[in-house]
Amino acid sequence: MTAAAHVTAEIASQPACWARAAQLAATVGHGLPQPGERVAVVGCGTSFFMARAYAVLRERAGQGETDAHAASEAALARPYDRIVAITRSGTTTEVLSLLDEVHGRIPTVALTGVPDGPVADCADALVDLSFADERSVVQTRFANTSLQLLRSALGFDLSASIADGELAVEEPLPRPWSHRTQFTFLGRGWTVGLADEAALKLREAARAWTESYAAMEYRHGPISISDENSLVWSFGEPPAGLEDEVSVTGALFSADALDPVASLVRAQRLAVELAARRNMNPDRPRNLSRSVILAGLTGPSRAVA
């Protein structure tokens, strides 16, 4: 198996996974948050960034108050009607401990790529996304497919996003991108979480120098790091005047017209390309494993790590 073979194939398979997620969303609605419910969405790492994106989308869709928490820092004393957990492996200690803690008190649903794993014993309901599970340690298609399913469940038509995803996996990346040495990702509203995820992908896969910010906050200090070695990438429409301000620094600016989740696919591809240039294998990133299982912190009796 060549370097990055798994993650490359998984990135390319995303449009098909999103189409399947859109179909699945129509059949699992009973276990997902209902309009008017107060909801917490939890996850770790990449899954937490997807939770942040969904929380903003749900509130803006008028579906109800929605908070996103890192599973280890969730404010469970708040009066939630439902908790949504996003967990690719279904084995992450912090997620299992949280689900166990609220069992019998707050209804829970878990989106997972391994529905027969330990999370099945902790969540009240499961959304089976095993068709989007991954062999690579670095998450790509599972996280994006989870978000796409949740978008579809909110009533978003994914047709344009899927079409943009097909472009994102086929079109060559601009050649200057992979020659940059510093990368700043920006977002607004629900795409702030996507910007955070794009930065994480470049760190994980290529150990690149990356940062991420809310777009309007970038002017308040972080812009000072940008120079002719930087790529500044905005997910979604950038604030007025931002491109001109970035250009003054010498940095390369990018803001395409693709659906933001499709743009995230391009960032994933950039991470793999950077890794190849640096003789790294993103299927085996340094110091990372597929799931974080904390010895001695397995949580209450129901949480099986």
mmCIF file of C-alpha atoms in Angstrom:
data_model
loop_
_atom_site.group_PDB
_atom_site.id
_atom_site.type_symbol
_atom_site.label_atom_id
_atom_site.label_comp_id
_atom_site.label_asym_id
_atom_site.label_seq_id
_atom_site.Cartn_x
_atom_site.Cartn_y
_atom_site.Cartn_z
ATOM 1 C CA MET A 1 0.000 0.000 0.000
ATOM 2 C CA THR A 2 1.490 3.321 -1.050
ATOM 3 C CA ALA A 3 1.690 6.329 1.262
ATOM 4 C CA ALA A 4 -1.645 8.120 1.715
ATOM 5 C CA ALA A 5 -3.520 5.451 -0.281
ATOM 6 C CA HIS A 6 -6.327 5.185 2.251
ATOM 7 C CA VAL A 7 -6.925 8.874 2.865
ATOM 8 C CA THR A 8 -6.692 9.682 -0.841
ATOM 9 C CA ALA A 9 -9.361 7.123 -1.705
ATOM 10 C CA GLU A 10 -11.535 8.233 1.193
ATOM 11 C CA ILE A 11 -11.379 11.875 0.163
ATOM 12 C CA ALA A 12 -12.360 10.974 -3.399
ATOM 13 C CA SER A 13 -15.367 8.930 -2.242
ATOM 14 C CA GLN A 14 -17.055 11.806 -0.435
ATOM 15 C CA PRO A 15 -19.654 12.960 -2.991
ATOM 16 C CA ALA A 16 -21.089 9.444 -3.126
ATOM 17 C CA CYS A 17 -21.121 9.286 0.688
ATOM 18 C CA TRP A 18 -22.956 12.613 0.876
ATOM 19 C CA ALA A 19 -25.618 11.422 -1.547
ATOM 20 C CA ARG A 20 -26.155 8.355 0.600
ATOM 21 C CA ALA A 21 -26.283 10.513 3.732
ATOM 22 C CA ALA A 22 -29.015 12.664 2.199
ATOM 23 C CA GLN A 23 -31.099 9.548 1.599
ATOM 24 C CA LEU A 24 -30.418 8.273 5.106
ATOM 25 C CA ALA A 25 -31.417 11.571 6.726
ATOM 26 C CA ALA A 26 -35.015 11.025 5.650
ATOM 27 C CA THR A 27 -35.189 7.709 7.537
ATOM 28 C CA VAL A 28 -33.473 8.573 10.830
ATOM 29 C CA GLY A 29 -35.241 11.818 11.648
ATOM 30 C CA HIS A 30 -37.016 10.382 14.683
ATOM 31 C CA GLY A 31 -33.740 9.982 16.568
ATOM 32 C CA LEU A 32 -32.290 13.368 15.635
ATOM 33 C CA PRO A 33 -33.182 16.684 17.314
ATOM 34 C CA GLN A 34 -36.746 17.829 16.793
ATOM 35 C CA PRO A 35 -37.751 21.452 16.132
ATOM 36 C CA GLY A 36 -37.891 23.447 19.341
ATOM 37 C CA GLU A 37 -35.650 21.160 21.379
ATOM 38 C CA ARG A 38 -32.675 22.597 23.217
ATOM 39 C CA VAL A 39 -29.731 20.516 22.024
ATOM 40 C CA ALA A 40 -26.069 19.942 22.844
ATOM 41 C CA VAL A 41 -23.787 18.539 20.152
ATOM 42 C CA VAL A 42 -20.558 16.959 21.363
ATOM 43 C CA GLY A 43 -17.422 15.453 19.892
ATOM 44 C CA CYS A 44 -13.650 15.458 20.104
ATOM 45 C CA GLY A 45 -11.185 16.947 17.640
ATOM 46 C CA THR A 46 -12.592 16.889 14.125
ATOM 47 C CA SER A 47 -15.988 15.751 15.398
ATOM 48 C CA PHE A 48 -16.145 18.770 17.704
ATOM 49 C CA PHE A 49 -15.545 21.105 14.764
ATOM 50 C CA MET A 50 -18.427 19.452 12.890
ATOM 51 C CA ALA A 51 -20.552 19.890 16.011
ATOM 52 C CA ARG A 52 -19.786 23.615 16.005
ATOM 53 C CA ALA A 53 -20.820 23.949 12.377
ATOM 54 C CA TYR A 54 -24.080 22.079 12.917
ATOM 55 C CA ALA A 55 -24.944 24.072 16.045
ATOM 56 C CA VAL A 56 -24.829 27.339 14.111
ATOM 57 C CA LEU A 57 -26.774 25.889 11.181
ATOM 58 C CA ARG A 58 -29.518 24.520 13.427
ATOM 59 C CA GLU A 59 -30.036 27.774 15.290
ATOM 60 C CA ARG A 60 -30.047 29.796 12.071
ATOM 61 C CA ALA A 61 -32.628 27.391 10.652
ATOM 62 C CA GLY A 62 -34.912 28.286 13.574
ATOM 63 C CA GLN A 63 -34.838 24.750 14.961
ATOM 64 C CA GLY A 64 -33.935 25.692 18.538
ATOM 65 C CA GLU A 65 -31.072 26.639 20.844
ATOM 66 C CA THR A 66 -28.031 24.507 20.069
ATOM 67 C CA ASP A 67 -24.702 24.406 21.881
ATOM 68 C CA ALA A 68 -21.529 22.661 20.737
ATOM 69 C CA HIS A 69 -19.097 21.278 23.307
ATOM 70 C CA ALA A 70 -15.869 19.364 23.334
ATOM 71 C CA ALA A 71 -16.991 16.149 25.008
ATOM 72 C CA SER A 72 -14.519 16.632 27.854
ATOM 73 C CA GLU A 73 -15.858 20.138 28.617
ATOM 74 C CA ALA A 74 -19.620 19.808 28.124
ATOM 75 C CA ALA A 75 -21.844 21.927 30.397
ATOM 76 C CA LEU A 76 -24.244 19.126 31.291
ATOM 77 C CA ALA A 77 -26.003 21.071 34.049
ATOM 78 C CA ARG A 78 -27.852 23.063 31.377
ATOM 79 C CA PRO A 79 -31.399 21.906 30.589
ATOM 80 C CA TYR A 80 -30.943 20.046 27.321
ATOM 81 C CA ASP A 81 -33.708 18.071 25.634
ATOM 82 C CA ARG A 82 -31.279 15.957 23.594
ATOM 83 C CA ILE A 83 -27.575 15.345 23.125
ATOM 84 C CA VAL A 84 -26.045 14.513 19.739
ATOM 85 C CA ALA A 85 -22.633 12.821 19.830
ATOM 86 C CA ILE A 86 -20.404 12.562 16.755
ATOM 87 C CA THR A 87 -17.867 9.746 17.116
ATOM 88 C CA ARG A 88 -16.244 7.947 14.205
ATOM 89 C CA SER A 89 -14.901 4.958 16.153
ATOM 90 C CA GLY A 90 -17.489 4.867 18.932
ATOM 91 C CA THR A 91 -14.673 4.210 21.402
ATOM 92 C CA THR A 92 -13.457 7.668 22.444
ATOM 93 C CA THR A 93 -13.334 7.783 26.229
ATOM 94 C CA GLU A 94 -14.623 11.326 26.712
ATOM 95 C CA VAL A 95 -17.680 10.718 24.529
ATOM 96 C CA LEU A 96 -18.556 7.410 26.172
ATOM 97 C CA SER A 97 -18.175 8.904 29.646
ATOM 98 C CA LEU A 98 -20.454 11.814 28.764
ATOM 99 C CA LEU A 99 -23.146 9.553 27.304
ATOM 100 C CA ASP A 100 -22.994 7.340 30.356
ATOM 101 C CA GLU A 101 -23.275 10.326 32.681
ATOM 102 C CA VAL A 102 -26.526 11.555 31.151
ATOM 103 C CA HIS A 103 -28.087 8.134 30.549
ATOM 104 C CA GLY A 104 -31.685 8.068 31.715
ATOM 105 C CA ARG A 105 -31.713 11.837 32.182
ATOM 106 C CA ILE A 106 -31.251 13.263 28.683
ATOM 107 C CA PRO A 107 -32.040 11.409 25.428
ATOM 108 C CA THR A 108 -28.925 10.822 23.323
ATOM 109 C CA VAL A 109 -28.146 9.942 19.726
ATOM 110 C CA ALA A 110 -24.719 9.069 18.325
ATOM 111 C CA LEU A 111 -23.515 9.356 14.743
ATOM 112 C CA THR A 112 -20.845 6.697 14.332
ATOM 113 C CA GLY A 113 -18.909 4.717 11.783
ATOM 114 C CA VAL A 114 -18.845 1.637 14.026
ATOM 115 C CA PRO A 115 -22.419 0.976 15.188
ATOM 116 C CA ASP A 116 -21.539 -2.306 16.907
ATOM 117 C CA GLY A 117 -18.860 -0.679 19.057
ATOM 118 C CA PRO A 118 -19.022 0.449 22.696
ATOM 119 C CA VAL A 119 -21.098 3.525 21.837
ATOM 120 C CA ALA A 120 -24.038 1.203 21.147
ATOM 121 C CA ASP A 121 -24.211 0.473 24.874
ATOM 122 C CA CYS A 122 -24.118 4.148 25.841
ATOM 123 C CA ALA A 123 -26.354 6.025 23.394
ATOM 124 C CA ASP A 124 -30.140 5.749 23.254
ATOM 125 C CA ALA A 125 -30.139 5.852 19.447
ATOM 126 C CA LEU A 126 -27.545 5.401 16.711
ATOM 127 C CA VAL A 127 -27.135 6.740 13.192
ATOM 128 C CA ASP A 128 -25.152 4.137 11.259
ATOM 129 C CA LEU A 129 -22.565 5.827 9.049
ATOM 130 C CA SER A 130 -20.410 2.739 8.597
ATOM 131 C CA PHE A 131 -20.433 3.372 4.838
ATOM 132 C CA ALA A 132 -18.341 6.486 5.585
ATOM 133 C CA ASP A 133 -15.960 4.855 8.078
ATOM 134 C CA GLU A 134 -12.256 5.143 7.329
ATOM 135 C CA ARG A 135 -9.026 3.178 7.491
ATOM 136 C CA SER A 136 -6.850 6.281 7.655
ATOM 137 C CA VAL A 137 -6.173 7.819 11.051
ATOM 138 C CA VAL A 138 -6.781 11.302 9.628
ATOM 139 C CA GLN A 139 -10.535 11.929 9.430
ATOM 140 C CA THR A 140 -11.985 13.165 6.166
ATOM 141 C CA ARG A 141 -15.126 11.554 4.776
ATOM 142 C CA PHE A 142 -16.717 10.459 8.069
ATOM 143 C CA ALA A 143 -16.726 13.950 9.536
ATOM 144 C CA ASN A 144 -17.961 15.635 6.381
ATOM 145 C CA THR A 145 -20.610 12.973 5.818
ATOM 146 C CA SER A 146 -21.860 13.417 9.381
ATOM 147 C CA LEU A 147 -22.246 17.143 8.821
ATOM 148 C CA GLN A 148 -23.936 16.594 5.473
ATOM 149 C CA LEU A 149 -26.446 14.215 7.036
ATOM 150 C CA LEU A 150 -27.234 16.775 9.721
ATOM 151 C CA ARG A 151 -27.568 19.524 7.122
ATOM 152 C CA SER A 152 -29.970 17.364 5.128
ATOM 153 C CA ALA A 153 -31.996 16.624 8.262
ATOM 154 C CA LEU A 154 -32.377 20.385 8.741
ATOM 155 C CA GLY A 155 -33.945 20.615 5.291
ATOM 156 C CA PHE A 156 -30.928 21.665 3.230
ATOM 157 C CA ASP A 157 -30.864 20.350 -0.335
ATOM 158 C CA LEU A 158 -27.424 18.800 -0.810
ATOM 159 C CA SER A 159 -27.590 18.549 -4.602
ATOM 160 C CA ALA A 160 -25.402 21.595 -5.237
ATOM 161 C CA SER A 161 -23.008 20.612 -2.460
ATOM 162 C CA ILE A 162 -22.589 17.125 -3.941
ATOM 163 C CA ALA A 163 -21.953 18.594 -7.396
ATOM 164 C CA ASP A 164 -19.371 20.955 -5.903
ATOM 165 C CA GLY A 165 -17.819 18.013 -4.081
ATOM 166 C CA GLU A 166 -17.318 16.234 -7.388
ATOM 167 C CA LEU A 167 -15.470 19.273 -8.687
ATOM 168 C CA ALA A 168 -13.414 19.468 -5.502
ATOM 169 C CA VAL A 169 -12.100 15.919 -5.856
ATOM 170 C CA GLU A 170 -11.388 16.191 -9.603
ATOM 171 C CA GLU A 171 -9.983 19.631 -10.348
ATOM 172 C CA PRO A 172 -6.238 20.185 -9.830
ATOM 173 C CA LEU A 173 -5.312 22.383 -6.898
ATOM 174 C CA PRO A 174 -3.637 25.698 -7.749
ATOM 175 C CA ARG A 175 0.092 25.022 -7.990
ATOM 176 C CA PRO A 176 1.190 27.922 -5.726
ATOM 177 C CA TRP A 177 -0.745 26.573 -2.732
ATOM 178 C CA SER A 178 1.561 23.714 -1.834
ATOM 179 C CA HIS A 179 4.603 25.987 -2.063
ATOM 180 C CA ARG A 180 3.405 28.175 0.801
ATOM 181 C CA THR A 181 4.777 27.576 4.286
ATOM 182 C CA GLN A 182 2.116 29.248 6.443
ATOM 183 C CA PHE A 183 -1.648 28.739 6.163
ATOM 184 C CA THR A 184 -4.479 30.730 7.732
ATOM 185 C CA PHE A 185 -8.090 29.543 7.411
ATOM 186 C CA LEU A 186 -11.011 31.878 8.017
ATOM 187 C CA GLY A 187 -14.746 31.323 8.415
ATOM 188 C CA ARG A 188 -17.979 33.094 9.276
ATOM 189 C CA GLY A 189 -20.927 31.644 11.139
ATOM 190 C CA TRP A 190 -21.109 27.898 10.594
ATOM 191 C CA THR A 191 -17.920 27.878 8.516
ATOM 192 C CA VAL A 192 -15.726 28.911 11.451
ATOM 193 C CA GLY A 193 -15.804 25.248 12.471
ATOM 194 C CA LEU A 194 -14.776 24.264 8.947
ATOM 195 C CA ALA A 195 -11.846 26.687 9.074
ATOM 196 C CA ASP A 196 -10.725 25.103 12.344
ATOM 197 C CA GLU A 197 -11.003 21.667 10.760
ATOM 198 C CA ALA A 198 -9.015 22.683 7.670
ATOM 199 C CA ALA A 199 -6.190 23.910 9.883
ATOM 200 C CA LEU A 200 -6.268 20.695 11.898
ATOM 201 C CA LYS A 201 -6.008 18.596 8.718
ATOM 202 C CA LEU A 202 -2.830 20.362 7.631
ATOM 203 C CA ARG A 203 -1.334 19.978 11.102
ATOM 204 C CA GLU A 204 -2.194 16.286 11.350
ATOM 205 C CA ALA A 205 -1.241 15.214 7.847
ATOM 206 C CA ALA A 206 1.732 17.464 7.087
ATOM 207 C CA ARG A 207 2.732 19.118 10.390
ATOM 208 C CA ALA A 208 2.166 22.432 8.648
ATOM 209 C CA TRP A 209 2.110 25.834 10.339
ATOM 210 C CA THR A 210 -1.598 26.574 10.320
ATOM 211 C CA GLU A 211 -3.977 28.891 12.139
ATOM 212 C CA SER A 212 -7.737 29.471 11.991
ATOM 213 C CA TYR A 213 -9.987 32.346 13.017
ATOM 214 C CA ALA A 214 -13.380 33.910 12.616
ATOM 215 C CA ALA A 215 -12.870 36.083 9.539
ATOM 216 C CA MET A 216 -13.625 39.400 11.223
ATOM 217 C CA GLU A 217 -11.236 38.538 14.076
ATOM 218 C CA TYR A 218 -8.351 37.940 11.687
ATOM 219 C CA ARG A 219 -7.844 41.709 11.400
ATOM 220 C CA HIS A 220 -7.456 42.007 15.179
ATOM 221 C CA GLY A 221 -3.881 40.773 15.388
ATOM 222 C CA PRO A 222 -3.524 37.507 13.438
ATOM 223 C CA ILE A 223 -3.077 39.336 10.125
ATOM 224 C CA SER A 224 0.363 40.357 11.394
ATOM 225 C CA ILE A 225 1.677 36.842 10.723
ATOM 226 C CA SER A 226 0.715 36.869 7.035
ATOM 227 C CA ASP A 227 3.389 37.537 4.427
ATOM 228 C CA GLU A 228 4.510 36.390 0.987
ATOM 229 C CA ASN A 229 4.861 32.830 2.326
ATOM 230 C CA SER A 230 1.233 32.632 3.471
ATOM 231 C CA LEU A 231 -2.006 31.310 2.034
ATOM 232 C CA VAL A 232 -5.106 32.928 3.560
ATOM 233 C CA TRP A 233 -8.205 30.885 2.744
ATOM 234 C CA SER A 234 -11.748 32.033 3.474
ATOM 235 C CA PHE A 235 -14.582 29.494 3.709
ATOM 236 C CA GLY A 236 -17.698 31.120 2.351
ATOM 237 C CA GLU A 237 -18.037 34.759 1.353
ATOM 238 C CA PRO A 238 -15.296 36.874 2.982
ATOM 239 C CA PRO A 239 -15.981 40.196 4.685
ATOM 240 C CA ALA A 240 -15.868 43.248 2.425
ATOM 241 C CA GLY A 241 -12.351 44.590 1.992
ATOM 242 C CA LEU A 242 -10.595 41.571 3.483
ATOM 243 C CA GLU A 243 -9.017 40.397 0.242
ATOM 244 C CA ASP A 244 -7.433 43.817 -0.294
ATOM 245 C CA GLU A 245 -6.049 43.830 3.257
ATOM 246 C CA VAL A 246 -4.566 40.360 2.779
ATOM 247 C CA SER A 247 -3.013 41.360 -0.542
ATOM 248 C CA VAL A 248 -1.134 44.198 1.153
ATOM 249 C CA THR A 249 0.648 41.634 3.342
ATOM 250 C CA GLY A 250 1.922 39.754 0.296
ATOM 251 C CA ALA A 251 -0.103 36.656 1.144
ATOM 252 C CA LEU A 252 -2.055 34.662 -1.427
ATOM 253 C CA PHE A 253 -5.820 34.924 -0.833
ATOM 254 C CA SER A 254 -8.400 32.262 -1.711
ATOM 255 C CA ALA A 255 -12.193 32.318 -1.484
ATOM 256 C CA ASP A 256 -13.951 30.088 -4.007
ATOM 257 C CA ALA A 257 -17.633 29.818 -4.861
ATOM 258 C CA LEU A 258 -17.942 26.163 -3.885
ATOM 259 C CA ASP A 259 -20.175 24.957 -1.088
ATOM 260 C CA PRO A 260 -18.033 25.287 2.063
ATOM 261 C CA VAL A 261 -18.015 21.536 2.759
ATOM 262 C CA ALA A 262 -16.736 20.978 -0.778
ATOM 263 C CA SER A 263 -14.068 23.618 -0.118
ATOM 264 C CA LEU A 264 -13.048 21.594 2.929
ATOM 265 C CA VAL A 265 -12.438 18.664 0.584
ATOM 266 C CA ARG A 266 -9.938 20.843 -1.281
ATOM 267 C CA ALA A 267 -8.209 21.621 2.014
ATOM 268 C CA GLN A 268 -8.005 17.897 2.748
ATOM 269 C CA ARG A 269 -6.386 17.349 -0.632
ATOM 270 C CA LEU A 270 -3.937 20.163 0.069
ATOM 271 C CA ALA A 271 -2.995 18.468 3.350
ATOM 272 C CA VAL A 272 -2.206 15.241 1.489
ATOM 273 C CA GLU A 273 -0.230 17.107 -1.175
ATOM 274 C CA LEU A 274 1.818 18.936 1.447
ATOM 275 C CA ALA A 275 2.494 15.642 3.225
ATOM 276 C CA ALA A 276 3.778 14.126 -0.009
ATOM 277 C CA ARG A 277 6.113 17.080 -0.578
ATOM 278 C CA ARG A 278 7.465 16.564 2.943
ATOM 279 C CA ASN A 279 7.819 12.759 2.613
ATOM 280 C CA MET A 280 5.137 12.134 5.233
ATOM 281 C CA ASN A 281 2.364 9.563 5.232
ATOM 282 C CA PRO A 282 -0.974 11.031 6.389
ATOM 283 C CA ASP A 283 -2.335 7.529 6.833
ATOM 284 C CA ARG A 284 0.136 7.262 9.727
ATOM 285 C CA PRO A 285 0.423 10.729 11.326
ATOM 286 C CA ARG A 286 2.924 11.257 14.111
ATOM 287 C CA ASN A 287 1.650 10.831 17.691
ATOM 288 C CA LEU A 288 -1.935 10.120 16.585
ATOM 289 C CA SER A 289 -4.207 7.089 16.650
ATOM 290 C CA ARG A 290 -7.655 6.389 15.257
ATOM 291 C CA SER A 291 -9.306 6.833 18.663
ATOM 292 C CA VAL A 292 -8.248 8.336 21.990
ATOM 293 C CA ILE A 293 -8.855 5.822 24.761
ATOM 294 C CA LEU A 294 -7.678 7.069 28.138
ATOM 295 C CA ALA A 295 -6.402 4.430 30.545
ATOM 296 C CA GLY A 296 -7.969 4.787 33.973
ATOM 297 C CA LEU A 297 -10.615 7.201 32.705
ATOM 298 C CA THR A 298 -13.191 4.846 31.263
ATOM 299 C CA GLY A 299 -16.031 6.674 32.965
ATOM 300 C CA PRO A 300 -18.974 5.147 34.858
ATOM 301 C CA SER A 301 -19.996 1.528 34.597
ATOM 302 C CA ARG A 302 -21.766 1.754 31.229
ATOM 303 C CA ALA A 303 -18.839 3.338 29.399
ATOM 304 C CA VAL A 304 -16.760 0.606 27.802
ATOM 305 C CA ALA A 305 -13.492 1.837 26.301
#
